Every structure is written in structure tokens, then in C-alpha cells.
Amino acid sequence: MTKPICDTRPAHPSLQDTPWWKGASIYQVYPRSFADSNGDGIGDLAGITARLEHIASLGVDALWLSPFFPSPMKDFGYDVADYCNVDPIFGTLADFDALIARAHDLGLKVLIDQVFSHSSDQHPWFVDSRSSKASAHADWYVWADAKSDGSPPTNWQSVFGGPAWTWDARRGQYYMHNFLKEQPQLNVHNPKVQQALLDVLGFWLDRGVDGFRMDAVNFAMHDPELRDNPPAPLTDKPRTRPFDFQLKLYNQSHPDIPGFVERMRALIDSHGDKFTVAEVGGDDAEREMKLFTAGGTRFDSAYGFDFLYAEKLTPQMVADALLSWPDTPGTGWPSWAFENHDAPRALSRWVDAEHRDAFAGMKMLLLVALRGNIFLYQGEELGLPQVDIPFERLQDPEAITNWPLTLSRDGARTPMPWRHSANDLGFGSGDPWLPFGEDHAALSVDVQARDPHSLLNLVRAALQLRKTHRALATGSVAILHCDAQLLAFERVGQGQRIVAIFNMQAGDARWPEDVPTTGEVLIAVNDAAPGALPGHGALLFVPD
């Protein structure tokens, strides 16, 4: 017997009534790349609406739309120029309303992104703010005088590279930006700014949205005293940009953020049974995720980064992530994703091409077995690998700045393959904004829909299992076994007990003595069965 190396503390099941979102499966749509209805090479809201039946067929509970608001697209929608409208490349507000109505008809909830730490430099608020120190919006953004030598007010660095300050001759001051210089930092300390952002939430709630993903929440407020960040201690983690050289104590994560979170939550709750999930990244993410979801008066959940940038999937990593969110009073609810629009495709990070198909099935059973909400990124249900985008076709400003990166964000944002035989893979008739993946046609929706043994049909079966066995969605979790190759845990709740076991390597594994060997198999991949675990074998079963 291999000695377990993971903590096996159980997390106790909650006795509270379960809202719709707890344990939900959520499908992320990146609108530019999902479906193009008008042939301009860019996906749009009407294209999404036309493909909603595919999303519903997976068995997910909701979809999350990445930004579709008016934007100069310097960061592809995460630079918002109007929080209460639709960019013409994506359609109109009427198209959005039609999408909401169709999704609800299909039993799907709809979440949208909100980007409240910064706006576009083309937003009317910023245009007015930079015009004069006496303008109506003068203090709606973070402005500061130069130091006596003309240098920026602090040593803060931008996530995308270079100082987090840009000089503006019109005001004769620097303005702050944690990301691109075209994404000026909102002064969310200002009560008028907070109220304006609350009004934005109200606008979309009135249009029928079912919740929000809150982008970069821990960047929402800065240190008004403008203190310099201290240097970060040396670690084994590589430093690829100036941002990595500092402890981010003062440019983000201000202690007043939770107070604004509570104001947002109170407004959202006044509109019924909605869902909020926070994006919280960085070196102190776990503490902040729990801070922003504590006590039932803040966000419902936080979107974990544990797996999104990991170069390898290991049993220890998964066990640590699960046990970091015990079901104790006052602790929030986790959300997990293996892929998204900002991270390279998992199958290109975690496994070689030879074992990709087998690994994809194991990976999917693992995702549906996790305690918490689970997010699938468009194309993940097809097992899409990362696309190698040549430099001359790159669109992502981060990838261009830091080229040559091995795996850029663009490589996970390529158009969705719908039809194998079509020249445009069913995405749309125009030249797509990013190239298709050369190996994506063979993985298209129509090909996999016809194959009963495809990953797509496995995803549908696995998500249906999560719906019908509530222990998988909301039950407790306890680690039964963990070593360098195997992970086994049990999910218990509502009178159900399910054992899940995963072989994360390509070689056969000996069944661990501390895991039951008999029971009713609910789902299995790669010839796994109680007592037998071939390479990348995985199964969920009810033990005798």
C-alpha cells in the first residue's frame, strides 16, 4: 500500500437550504469566438442565441458571457467605454434581450461580466476627468502629481508590463492603471463612483440577468496614501515581468473593498435569487477569496486560479484545493475551472499529444466530481488543444508585449468549430479574427455529436450525473487516498455516498487498499473499474 500523502480531513455538509447556483455547472462563452451570425469574422450575440441549444444540451445550469459592452477593444472588452450598452460588433440591446429570453426558455441562467476596477480611456467619465482638475468627474479616477524629479508618484507596476502610471499633459498629472494604459483605474473610494457602478448592476438586473462575474475585484481600490510597494522576496517562481518583483500591498487589495462588496450584494439580493462570483487572482488570492465571500453578505463564490496556470495536474494539487475550502460557518463557496479565456488550454499544459484523448476523459470526470461550482470554457467539451498563433496574427496585447510566450491567451480564444465539412467550420462566413486550429475540425461539434464514445457525449453524461446525484454538487468531500499517481475522494450528501478515483498518469496503477473495491459504477473512462485503474482511468461509483 502506498502511504497517503494528502490531508484527509473531511469537510462537513451544509444544512442550509440549497440555492440554484450552489454546485452549479456554468459554461463560459467568449463572444468574439463562439458564433458569427453576420459574416464579419467576429462572434456576436445573435450567434450565441442561435447556438444556445448546444449549451443546454450539455446539461449545464448557466452560461457566463465575457464582456460584450462598447469598447475600443484594446483588451477585447475588458476596457469598457459604456457599461450599459452593447458594442455594435456584438449586436444591440435587443439582441441581448433576445438571448436572455431564449436562454431562460431553455432553462439556462445567464451571468455577465462586470469590470469595476477600471474602464476604457474612451469612457465619457474618463474623457471628462482628464479634461480638467475641476471637471465633474475629476476625482472619478486615480490621479496624482509627479514626484519632484518628474517620475511617477509610486513604484507600482502594471500587470501587463511597465509602470502603473501614465503622464497626461492635459491635467499635468499621472493617472493610474493596473493593466493597460488604456484602462485607467477607477477611484472606487469615491461614493459617487460606487453609486454609478451600483446603477450599472441595477440596469442589467432589470434586463433579466441572473448574476455577475466580478472581474479583478481585488484591484478595485488602491492605497490613497500612495505608498511604494516593497520588493518581493526571492522564490523559485520565475519573474517574467516587473509586476512580479513586488509585494502588491498598496496598488490593490485595500481593506475598504469588502464594504463595497456588501453594498453590491445588498442591491443584487433585492432582485431575487441571483449569483455572484468574484475573480480574485494574485499572490494572496486564497485569503482574499475567502474575505470577499465571507459571512453570507458578500459574494456567493470566488473563482479559483488553482488549476488555470498550473503546468501539471497532480493528485496533491487537487487535494489541497478541495481541502482549502472546508464547509465551516462563515466560509464562502468555491468555484473551479481548468480553462478560461485568459489561460492556455489545459490539454496542452497537462498532457502530451499521444495521451490527450484518454487524459481528457479523466479530466472531465474529475471536474464534475469537485465540491463547488464548476466552469467549463467553450470548446473544453470538445477537448480542444491550444492553437499556436504566429506572431503576425496575435491580437492579445499581453502576448504581443511578452512575445515569444509558449502559450498565449489568443491560442485559447480561437473560433469554435461547429461543422467539420464547412470551410468556416460553421463559425461564420467571414475571415475569422483569429485563425482556426488546424486540428480542431476533427473535433467539431457535429463529428462528436454522432460518436457515442466522444468526449462531447461523455461531458453530457457526466453533467447529467452531477444533476441527478446531488452529493456531487453540494455534498461533503473527504480525501480517501492520495499519492504521486492516484487521487481518491468521497462525496457524501442527501443520503448518497459516491467514491471518485483518478489515475493521473499514463501507466497502470495498483488499486489502493484504503479505497473500496466493489460497488455500482456510475460512470467510468479508459476501462477503469472497481479494483482496476489503467492509465488515465477514472470512475465514480457507489460503494457497497
PDB file of C-alpha atoms in Angstrom, residues 30 67 69-83 113-127 129-130 140-143 156-168 174-188 213 215-216 219-222 241 243 251 279 341-342 395-399 401 409 413:
ATOM      1  CA  TYR A  30     -16.203  34.194 -25.154  1.00  0.00           C
ATOM      2  CA  PRO A  67     -17.755  41.319 -21.948  1.00  0.00           C
ATOM      3  CA  PHE A  69     -20.049  46.168 -23.935  1.00  0.00           C
ATOM      4  CA  PRO A  70     -18.952  49.085 -26.152  1.00  0.00           C
ATOM      5  CA  SER A  71     -15.168  49.120 -26.124  1.00  0.00           C
ATOM      6  CA  PRO A  72     -12.157  50.180 -28.205  1.00  0.00           C
ATOM      7  CA  MET A  73     -11.111  46.525 -27.723  1.00  0.00           C
ATOM      8  CA  LYS A  74      -7.598  47.299 -26.526  1.00  0.00           C
ATOM      9  CA  ASP A  75      -8.129  44.409 -24.110  1.00  0.00           C
ATOM     10  CA  PHE A  76     -11.029  42.890 -26.047  1.00  0.00           C
ATOM     11  CA  GLY A  77     -13.907  44.149 -23.961  1.00  0.00           C
ATOM     12  CA  TYR A  78     -12.247  44.393 -20.582  1.00  0.00           C
ATOM     13  CA  ASP A  79     -11.769  48.084 -21.388  1.00  0.00           C
ATOM     14  CA  VAL A  80     -15.374  49.257 -21.117  1.00  0.00           C
ATOM     15  CA  ALA A  81     -16.441  52.529 -22.759  1.00  0.00           C
ATOM     16  CA  ASP A  82     -20.145  52.214 -21.840  1.00  0.00           C
ATOM     17  CA  TYR A  83     -21.327  49.910 -19.079  1.00  0.00           C
ATOM     18  CA  ASP A 113     -19.030  40.120 -16.544  1.00  0.00           C
ATOM     19  CA  GLN A 114     -18.698  43.395 -14.690  1.00  0.00           C
ATOM     20  CA  VAL A 115     -15.373  45.242 -14.830  1.00  0.00           C
ATOM     21  CA  PHE A 116     -15.443  47.686 -11.957  1.00  0.00           C
ATOM     22  CA  SER A 117     -11.765  48.259 -11.169  1.00  0.00           C
ATOM     23  CA  HIS A 118     -11.108  50.219 -14.362  1.00  0.00           C
ATOM     24  CA  SER A 119     -12.770  51.477 -17.525  1.00  0.00           C
ATOM     25  CA  SER A 120     -11.604  52.358 -21.014  1.00  0.00           C
ATOM     26  CA  ASP A 121      -9.841  55.670 -21.530  1.00  0.00           C
ATOM     27  CA  GLN A 122     -12.641  56.329 -24.055  1.00  0.00           C
ATOM     28  CA  HIS A 123     -15.359  56.173 -21.398  1.00  0.00           C
ATOM     29  CA  PRO A 124     -17.095  59.569 -21.077  1.00  0.00           C
ATOM     30  CA  TRP A 125     -16.249  59.584 -17.379  1.00  0.00           C
ATOM     31  CA  PHE A 126     -12.520  59.472 -18.104  1.00  0.00           C
ATOM     32  CA  VAL A 127     -12.719  61.852 -21.062  1.00  0.00           C
ATOM     33  CA  SER A 129     -11.911  63.518 -15.840  1.00  0.00           C
ATOM     34  CA  ARG A 130      -8.753  64.156 -17.854  1.00  0.00           C
ATOM     35  CA  TRP A 140     -13.591  59.557 -10.503  1.00  0.00           C
ATOM     36  CA  TYR A 141     -10.175  58.145 -11.456  1.00  0.00           C
ATOM     37  CA  VAL A 142      -6.844  57.893  -9.641  1.00  0.00           C
ATOM     38  CA  TRP A 143      -4.737  60.945 -10.417  1.00  0.00           C
ATOM     39  CA  TRP A 156       3.672  50.407  -8.658  1.00  0.00           C
ATOM     40  CA  GLN A 157       3.879  48.199 -11.742  1.00  0.00           C
ATOM     41  CA  SER A 158       1.240  47.238 -14.294  1.00  0.00           C
ATOM     42  CA  VAL A 159       0.170  43.616 -14.719  1.00  0.00           C
ATOM     43  CA  PHE A 160       0.876  43.922 -18.452  1.00  0.00           C
ATOM     44  CA  GLY A 161       4.343  45.392 -18.019  1.00  0.00           C
ATOM     45  CA  GLY A 162       5.869  48.763 -17.143  1.00  0.00           C
ATOM     46  CA  PRO A 163       4.831  51.390 -14.572  1.00  0.00           C
ATOM     47  CA  ALA A 164       1.221  51.553 -13.412  1.00  0.00           C
ATOM     48  CA  TRP A 165       1.216  55.293 -14.154  1.00  0.00           C
ATOM     49  CA  THR A 166       0.937  57.303 -17.375  1.00  0.00           C
ATOM     50  CA  TRP A 167       1.557  61.032 -17.693  1.00  0.00           C
ATOM     51  CA  ASP A 168      -1.321  63.118 -19.029  1.00  0.00           C
ATOM     52  CA  TYR A 174      -0.182  60.953 -13.799  1.00  0.00           C
ATOM     53  CA  TYR A 175      -3.152  58.610 -13.888  1.00  0.00           C
ATOM     54  CA  MET A 176      -3.037  55.073 -12.531  1.00  0.00           C
ATOM     55  CA  HIS A 177      -3.699  51.864 -14.470  1.00  0.00           C
ATOM     56  CA  ASN A 178      -3.113  48.366 -13.110  1.00  0.00           C
ATOM     57  CA  PHE A 179      -3.406  46.942 -16.616  1.00  0.00           C
ATOM     58  CA  LEU A 180      -3.031  48.706 -19.997  1.00  0.00           C
ATOM     59  CA  LYS A 181      -2.579  52.475 -20.102  1.00  0.00           C
ATOM     60  CA  GLU A 182      -5.901  52.486 -21.979  1.00  0.00           C
ATOM     61  CA  GLN A 183      -7.552  51.064 -18.830  1.00  0.00           C
ATOM     62  CA  PRO A 184      -7.441  53.893 -16.256  1.00  0.00           C
ATOM     63  CA  GLN A 185      -8.119  52.966 -12.659  1.00  0.00           C
ATOM     64  CA  LEU A 186     -11.494  53.982 -11.287  1.00  0.00           C
ATOM     65  CA  ASN A 187     -11.415  55.710  -7.917  1.00  0.00           C
ATOM     66  CA  VAL A 188     -13.843  53.333  -6.226  1.00  0.00           C
ATOM     67  CA  ARG A 213     -18.822  37.532 -12.530  1.00  0.00           C
ATOM     68  CA  ASP A 215     -13.638  40.937 -12.778  1.00  0.00           C
ATOM     69  CA  ALA A 216     -10.407  41.722 -10.880  1.00  0.00           C
ATOM     70  CA  PHE A 219      -7.837  45.625  -7.882  1.00  0.00           C
ATOM     71  CA  ALA A 220     -10.873  47.816  -7.156  1.00  0.00           C
ATOM     72  CA  MET A 221      -9.229  50.124  -4.610  1.00  0.00           C
ATOM     73  CA  HIS A 222      -5.737  51.494  -4.080  1.00  0.00           C
ATOM     74  CA  ARG A 241       7.524  40.952 -15.781  1.00  0.00           C
ATOM     75  CA  PHE A 243       4.924  43.258 -11.667  1.00  0.00           C
ATOM     76  CA  ASN A 251      -1.803  49.199  -5.519  1.00  0.00           C
ATOM     77  CA  GLU A 279     -12.377  36.829  -9.833  1.00  0.00           C
ATOM     78  CA  HIS A 341     -10.190  32.908 -21.890  1.00  0.00           C
ATOM     79  CA  ASP A 342      -7.038  34.018 -20.050  1.00  0.00           C
ATOM     80  CA  GLN A 395      -4.246  40.102 -31.160  1.00  0.00           C
ATOM     81  CA  ASP A 396      -3.699  39.837 -27.397  1.00  0.00           C
ATOM     82  CA  PRO A 397      -1.765  42.872 -26.085  1.00  0.00           C
ATOM     83  CA  GLU A 398      -0.196  40.832 -23.293  1.00  0.00           C
ATOM     84  CA  ALA A 399       1.047  38.189 -25.736  1.00  0.00           C
ATOM     85  CA  THR A 401       4.239  42.626 -25.289  1.00  0.00           C
ATOM     86  CA  ARG A 409      -4.157  33.842 -24.431  1.00  0.00           C
ATOM     87  CA  ARG A 413      -9.623  32.198 -27.929  1.00  0.00           C
TER      88      ARG A 413
END
